[in-house]
Amino acid sequence: MIPMDRRLGIVEDAFTPRLARILARATASIPSEEAADLLGEVGVASVSVSTLHRLPRAMAARLEQRRVEIEAHVRMNDPIPALAVSAQASLDGVMVPMEGEHARARGRKTDDPEPPRHEQRYEPHHREIPANHNEASGRAWHEAAVATLSYLDAEGRVLKTTYLAEMPEPQKLTLARRLRENLTTVLAERPELNIVAASDGAPLHWRLLADIHSAVAHLHTGTWMNLVDFYHVTEYLNDAADAIYGEGTPDARVASRNWGETLRAYTNGAERVLKSLRYHRKTSTKRKDIDAAIEYLCVQKNAGRANFAEAEARNFPIGTGVTEAAAKTVVSVRMKRAGARFSHHGGQTILHFRAALLSQRFALLMDALERTYGAEVTLPTKAA
């Protein structure tokens, strides 16, 4: 590379850091076709759709190679809100359309194409991903994963949220590792923060959260509470009430609301609701939904994840609305478009930059990534 390019930090041999940053942000926000039109219309740059495909993917491949140091820099320089007294760590899943063995990449005019340019420059990542084994013809959908780390003040108001997202991967291990690393960094600075680990009833999510707790427990001096999403519980209670009193009837609505209020008002609320459900089960002819509600609530209570009254008394969040919203804002809004489907790396490129953007970490991420393209250049000295 030309020494001046190294000194200026020219990105992928052709783009100034400023333009590369704009293209990465555009990719995070809108499809490449729309981004090319917008950038040309406002006079920022005249770039092709292929460039908007190629450059951000190359930058993301470089990021993958240097994830350890770049993500550590981002975590260490992202401030924790001074008013934060608690944080909610949560996981969720969201389906994405992917290319795979029965839905091959578009635009390929040969059955034996050259590797993408980002793989020619950077080592391809040989992750085992579900799209490699679709086991069905046509477009395949697989579960990506999102995580949030939300900071709350003493009144329970959300001050700030960090978003993490990963394309489909067995056991969601990469996402769990990144959430653990973020919590480790936070607790090293603020060990007294109270932590609420939250999710729906998915056993995998709770195994991952338990592993994270074990990994950071030695740093933590505050309260750690596991709490199932309250609104997932109420969905089961709604179905049980409909089975007992008739779907959509006033009695069903009142019963469901009363059970929910019981969970939130009494420290033994789960036991009270279970007692009521078991009583009604004896005389009901529609037991399937009642049994499902009893089983779900019983599992959560026995695991210590249904202490809603204590959580409310301490102004802890009882729902995972922030995380479920993240599945929409980070993934669905950008990636679930008509006719869209993504390679693993193409989708992860979007998720890297979009999650950073929504977390107010985009500048930190790009600063760290851009520095990897630059270098101090020493001019040769004249011989005496």
PDB file of C-alpha atoms in Angstrom, residues 8-117:
ATOM      1  CA  LEU A   8      -4.544   8.542   6.099  1.00  0.00           C
ATOM      2  CA  GLY A   9      -6.119   5.207   6.986  1.00  0.00           C
ATOM      3  CA  ILE A  10      -7.643   4.556   3.569  1.00  0.00           C
ATOM      4  CA  VAL A  11     -10.280   1.846   4.052  1.00  0.00           C
ATOM      5  CA  GLU A  12     -10.042  -1.267   1.872  1.00  0.00           C
ATOM      6  CA  ASP A  13      -7.511   0.505  -0.385  1.00  0.00           C
ATOM      7  CA  ALA A  14     -10.068   2.870  -1.910  1.00  0.00           C
ATOM      8  CA  PHE A  15     -12.278   4.775   0.549  1.00  0.00           C
ATOM      9  CA  THR A  16     -11.639   7.596   2.979  1.00  0.00           C
ATOM     10  CA  PRO A  17     -12.572   6.794   6.580  1.00  0.00           C
ATOM     11  CA  ARG A  18     -15.378   9.360   6.419  1.00  0.00           C
ATOM     12  CA  LEU A  19     -16.976   7.843   3.325  1.00  0.00           C
ATOM     13  CA  ALA A  20     -16.532   4.307   4.651  1.00  0.00           C
ATOM     14  CA  ARG A  21     -18.308   5.341   7.844  1.00  0.00           C
ATOM     15  CA  ILE A  22     -21.209   6.807   5.864  1.00  0.00           C
ATOM     16  CA  LEU A  23     -21.577   3.644   3.783  1.00  0.00           C
ATOM     17  CA  ALA A  24     -21.519   1.428   6.880  1.00  0.00           C
ATOM     18  CA  ARG A  25     -24.178   3.557   8.515  1.00  0.00           C
ATOM     19  CA  ALA A  26     -26.302   3.495   5.364  1.00  0.00           C
ATOM     20  CA  THR A  27     -26.067  -0.310   5.258  1.00  0.00           C
ATOM     21  CA  ALA A  28     -27.201  -0.466   8.864  1.00  0.00           C
ATOM     22  CA  SER A  29     -30.246   1.660   8.110  1.00  0.00           C
ATOM     23  CA  ILE A  30     -31.655   0.848   4.666  1.00  0.00           C
ATOM     24  CA  PRO A  31     -31.193  -1.619   1.770  1.00  0.00           C
ATOM     25  CA  SER A  32     -28.299  -0.950  -0.602  1.00  0.00           C
ATOM     26  CA  GLU A  33     -30.529   0.105  -3.520  1.00  0.00           C
ATOM     27  CA  GLU A  34     -32.224   2.779  -1.415  1.00  0.00           C
ATOM     28  CA  ALA A  35     -28.905   3.867   0.093  1.00  0.00           C
ATOM     29  CA  ALA A  36     -27.292   4.330  -3.334  1.00  0.00           C
ATOM     30  CA  ASP A  37     -30.198   6.497  -4.481  1.00  0.00           C
ATOM     31  CA  LEU A  38     -30.197   8.550  -1.281  1.00  0.00           C
ATOM     32  CA  LEU A  39     -26.455   9.216  -1.240  1.00  0.00           C
ATOM     33  CA  GLY A  40     -26.532  10.255  -4.867  1.00  0.00           C
ATOM     34  CA  GLU A  41     -29.593  12.471  -4.358  1.00  0.00           C
ATOM     35  CA  VAL A  42     -28.088  14.420  -1.448  1.00  0.00           C
ATOM     36  CA  GLY A  43     -24.724  14.657  -3.164  1.00  0.00           C
ATOM     37  CA  VAL A  44     -22.685  12.742  -0.593  1.00  0.00           C
ATOM     38  CA  ALA A  45     -21.204  10.288  -3.076  1.00  0.00           C
ATOM     39  CA  SER A  46     -22.063   8.463  -6.257  1.00  0.00           C
ATOM     40  CA  VAL A  47     -21.602   4.832  -5.322  1.00  0.00           C
ATOM     41  CA  SER A  48     -22.955   1.678  -6.894  1.00  0.00           C
ATOM     42  CA  VAL A  49     -25.181  -0.864  -5.223  1.00  0.00           C
ATOM     43  CA  SER A  50     -22.359  -3.420  -5.560  1.00  0.00           C
ATOM     44  CA  THR A  51     -20.029  -1.084  -3.647  1.00  0.00           C
ATOM     45  CA  LEU A  52     -22.630  -0.761  -0.893  1.00  0.00           C
ATOM     46  CA  HIS A  53     -22.740  -4.549  -0.757  1.00  0.00           C
ATOM     47  CA  ARG A  54     -18.994  -5.081  -0.924  1.00  0.00           C
ATOM     48  CA  LEU A  55     -17.394  -2.429   1.303  1.00  0.00           C
ATOM     49  CA  PRO A  56     -19.416  -2.904   4.528  1.00  0.00           C
ATOM     50  CA  ARG A  57     -18.971  -6.678   4.246  1.00  0.00           C
ATOM     51  CA  ALA A  58     -15.218  -6.266   3.941  1.00  0.00           C
ATOM     52  CA  MET A  59     -15.197  -3.940   6.962  1.00  0.00           C
ATOM     53  CA  ALA A  60     -17.281  -6.434   8.925  1.00  0.00           C
ATOM     54  CA  ALA A  61     -14.879  -9.253   7.980  1.00  0.00           C
ATOM     55  CA  ARG A  62     -12.000  -7.141   9.291  1.00  0.00           C
ATOM     56  CA  LEU A  63     -14.020  -6.499  12.430  1.00  0.00           C
ATOM     57  CA  GLU A  64     -14.557 -10.236  12.862  1.00  0.00           C
ATOM     58  CA  GLN A  65     -10.807 -10.818  12.648  1.00  0.00           C
ATOM     59  CA  ARG A  66     -10.181  -8.201  15.325  1.00  0.00           C
ATOM     60  CA  ARG A  67     -13.292  -8.659  17.431  1.00  0.00           C
ATOM     61  CA  VAL A  68     -11.491  -9.182  20.735  1.00  0.00           C
ATOM     62  CA  GLU A  69      -9.601  -5.898  20.780  1.00  0.00           C
ATOM     63  CA  ILE A  70     -12.237  -3.791  18.984  1.00  0.00           C
ATOM     64  CA  GLU A  71     -15.152  -4.900  21.150  1.00  0.00           C
ATOM     65  CA  ALA A  72     -13.042  -4.518  24.306  1.00  0.00           C
ATOM     66  CA  HIS A  73     -12.272  -0.920  23.268  1.00  0.00           C
ATOM     67  CA  VAL A  74     -15.968  -0.223  22.674  1.00  0.00           C
ATOM     68  CA  ARG A  75     -17.045  -1.702  26.016  1.00  0.00           C
ATOM     69  CA  MET A  76     -14.377   0.099  28.005  1.00  0.00           C
ATOM     70  CA  ASN A  77     -15.213   3.494  26.500  1.00  0.00           C
ATOM     71  CA  ASP A  78     -19.006   3.276  26.646  1.00  0.00           C
ATOM     72  CA  PRO A  79     -20.020   5.086  29.852  1.00  0.00           C
ATOM     73  CA  ILE A  80     -22.441   3.607  32.377  1.00  0.00           C
ATOM     74  CA  PRO A  81     -25.160   6.135  33.298  1.00  0.00           C
ATOM     75  CA  ALA A  82     -24.296   7.747  36.619  1.00  0.00           C
ATOM     76  CA  LEU A  83     -27.888   7.418  37.879  1.00  0.00           C
ATOM     77  CA  ALA A  84     -28.102   3.688  37.147  1.00  0.00           C
ATOM     78  CA  VAL A  85     -28.897   1.493  40.158  1.00  0.00           C
ATOM     79  CA  SER A  86     -29.947  -1.640  38.282  1.00  0.00           C
ATOM     80  CA  ALA A  87     -29.622  -3.301  34.896  1.00  0.00           C
ATOM     81  CA  GLN A  88     -31.703  -5.842  33.028  1.00  0.00           C
ATOM     82  CA  ALA A  89     -29.875  -8.471  30.966  1.00  0.00           C
ATOM     83  CA  SER A  90     -32.154 -10.295  28.565  1.00  0.00           C
ATOM     84  CA  LEU A  91     -32.142 -12.660  25.563  1.00  0.00           C
ATOM     85  CA  ASP A  92     -34.631 -13.300  22.795  1.00  0.00           C
ATOM     86  CA  GLY A  93     -34.861 -14.855  19.332  1.00  0.00           C
ATOM     87  CA  VAL A  94     -36.125 -13.575  15.993  1.00  0.00           C
ATOM     88  CA  MET A  95     -36.478 -15.326  12.632  1.00  0.00           C
ATOM     89  CA  VAL A  96     -34.501 -14.140   9.588  1.00  0.00           C
ATOM     90  CA  PRO A  97     -34.613 -15.279   5.936  1.00  0.00           C
ATOM     91  CA  MET A  98     -31.334 -16.851   4.863  1.00  0.00           C
ATOM     92  CA  GLU A  99     -29.557 -18.222   1.844  1.00  0.00           C
ATOM     93  CA  GLY A 100     -28.639 -21.853   2.223  1.00  0.00           C
ATOM     94  CA  GLU A 101     -28.266 -25.186   0.506  1.00  0.00           C
ATOM     95  CA  HIS A 102     -31.722 -24.872  -1.075  1.00  0.00           C
ATOM     96  CA  ALA A 103     -31.798 -21.071  -1.390  1.00  0.00           C
ATOM     97  CA  ARG A 104     -28.513 -20.161  -2.990  1.00  0.00           C
ATOM     98  CA  ALA A 105     -27.041 -16.702  -3.287  1.00  0.00           C
ATOM     99  CA  ARG A 106     -28.583 -14.478  -5.907  1.00  0.00           C
ATOM    100  CA  GLY A 107     -26.800 -13.155  -8.964  1.00  0.00           C
ATOM    101  CA  ARG A 108     -24.470 -16.144  -9.341  1.00  0.00           C
ATOM    102  CA  LYS A 109     -24.025 -16.986 -13.042  1.00  0.00           C
ATOM    103  CA  THR A 110     -21.967 -20.054 -12.312  1.00  0.00           C
ATOM    104  CA  ASP A 111     -22.280 -23.036 -10.026  1.00  0.00           C
ATOM    105  CA  ASP A 112     -18.642 -22.582  -9.022  1.00  0.00           C
ATOM    106  CA  PRO A 113     -18.230 -18.856  -8.252  1.00  0.00           C
ATOM    107  CA  GLU A 114     -15.123 -17.300  -6.778  1.00  0.00           C
ATOM    108  CA  PRO A 115     -15.286 -16.586  -3.065  1.00  0.00           C
ATOM    109  CA  PRO A 116     -16.657 -13.155  -2.111  1.00  0.00           C
ATOM    110  CA  ARG A 117     -14.032 -10.420  -2.013  1.00  0.00           C
TER     111      ARG A 117
END
